């Protein structure tokens, strides 16, 4: 194999391909971090159901009258 057929990645990748590879790497890291955050994050507060809902009571406050 001669030296002219060996392709070095530093010179073979054009700018658009480098940007696309960088964007794909950033998206992959974000997706992994988001997935870990969803698994390891705090538990969400339970949503009150119909049996625990208390109607709001209005306290007849004066509004400067």
mmCIF file of C-alpha atoms in Angstrom:
data_model
loop_
_atom_site.group_PDB
_atom_site.id
_atom_site.type_symbol
_atom_site.label_atom_id
_atom_site.label_comp_id
_atom_site.label_asym_id
_atom_site.label_seq_id
_atom_site.Cartn_x
_atom_site.Cartn_y
_atom_site.Cartn_z
ATOM 1 C CA UNK A 1 0.000 0.000 0.000
ATOM 2 C CA UNK A 2 1.522 3.325 -0.967
ATOM 3 C CA UNK A 3 1.400 6.485 1.110
ATOM 4 C CA UNK A 4 -0.923 8.229 -1.348
ATOM 5 C CA UNK A 5 -3.824 5.879 -0.566
ATOM 6 C CA UNK A 6 -3.647 6.382 3.229
ATOM 7 C CA UNK A 7 -6.290 8.872 4.349
ATOM 8 C CA UNK A 8 -5.712 10.895 7.473
ATOM 9 C CA UNK A 9 -8.908 11.926 9.275
ATOM 10 C CA UNK A 10 -7.557 15.397 10.044
ATOM 11 C CA UNK A 11 -7.444 16.335 6.377
ATOM 12 C CA UNK A 12 -10.284 14.159 5.060
ATOM 13 C CA UNK A 13 -13.100 15.687 7.154
ATOM 14 C CA UNK A 14 -14.456 18.926 5.774
ATOM 15 C CA UNK A 15 -15.897 21.677 7.986
ATOM 16 C CA UNK A 16 -19.536 20.670 7.498
ATOM 17 C CA UNK A 17 -18.830 17.099 8.507
ATOM 18 C CA UNK A 18 -16.934 18.263 11.589
ATOM 19 C CA UNK A 19 -19.819 20.508 12.638
ATOM 20 C CA UNK A 20 -22.328 17.695 12.097
ATOM 21 C CA UNK A 21 -20.194 15.270 14.127
ATOM 22 C CA UNK A 22 -19.847 17.832 16.924
ATOM 23 C CA UNK A 23 -23.609 18.500 16.963
ATOM 24 C CA UNK A 24 -24.323 14.768 17.084
ATOM 25 C CA UNK A 25 -21.900 14.343 19.989
ATOM 26 C CA UNK A 26 -23.468 17.231 21.914
ATOM 27 C CA UNK A 27 -26.961 15.818 21.300
ATOM 28 C CA UNK A 28 -25.856 12.379 22.493
ATOM 29 C CA UNK A 29 -24.313 13.785 25.676
ATOM 30 C CA UNK A 30 -27.463 15.828 26.361
ATOM 31 C CA UNK A 31 -29.701 12.796 25.803
ATOM 32 C CA UNK A 32 -27.614 10.669 28.153
ATOM 33 C CA UNK A 33 -27.568 13.384 30.833
ATOM 34 C CA UNK A 34 -31.326 13.909 30.471
ATOM 35 C CA UNK A 35 -31.971 10.180 30.825
ATOM 36 C CA UNK A 36 -29.781 9.930 33.916
ATOM 37 C CA UNK A 37 -31.521 12.980 35.393
ATOM 38 C CA UNK A 38 -34.935 11.432 34.837
ATOM 39 C CA UNK A 39 -33.892 8.187 36.518
ATOM 40 C CA UNK A 40 -31.909 9.682 39.405
ATOM 41 C CA UNK A 41 -33.926 12.873 39.919
ATOM 42 C CA UNK A 42 -36.368 13.581 42.739
ATOM 43 C CA UNK A 43 -39.781 11.962 42.692
ATOM 44 C CA UNK A 44 -42.506 14.314 41.486
ATOM 45 C CA UNK A 45 -45.111 15.444 43.982
ATOM 46 C CA UNK A 46 -48.277 13.361 43.804
ATOM 47 C CA UNK A 47 -51.120 15.106 42.031
ATOM 48 C CA UNK A 48 -54.163 15.447 44.271
ATOM 49 C CA UNK A 49 -57.098 13.410 43.084
ATOM 50 C CA UNK A 50 -60.786 14.205 43.307
ATOM 51 C CA UNK A 51 -61.056 12.799 46.833
ATOM 52 C CA UNK A 52 -58.340 15.060 48.269
ATOM 53 C CA UNK A 53 -59.334 18.264 46.494
ATOM 54 C CA UNK A 54 -60.551 20.978 48.805
ATOM 55 C CA UNK A 55 -62.499 23.837 47.231
ATOM 56 C CA UNK A 56 -60.921 27.241 47.629
ATOM 57 C CA UNK A 57 -62.595 29.403 50.239
ATOM 58 C CA UNK A 58 -62.767 33.135 49.772
ATOM 59 C CA UNK A 59 -62.016 35.055 52.942
ATOM 60 C CA UNK A 60 -64.171 38.202 52.404
ATOM 61 C CA UNK A 61 -61.142 40.511 52.721
ATOM 62 C CA UNK A 62 -61.625 44.211 52.265
ATOM 63 C CA UNK A 63 -59.889 45.743 49.284
ATOM 64 C CA UNK A 64 -59.465 49.233 50.720
ATOM 65 C CA UNK A 65 -63.131 50.154 50.837
#
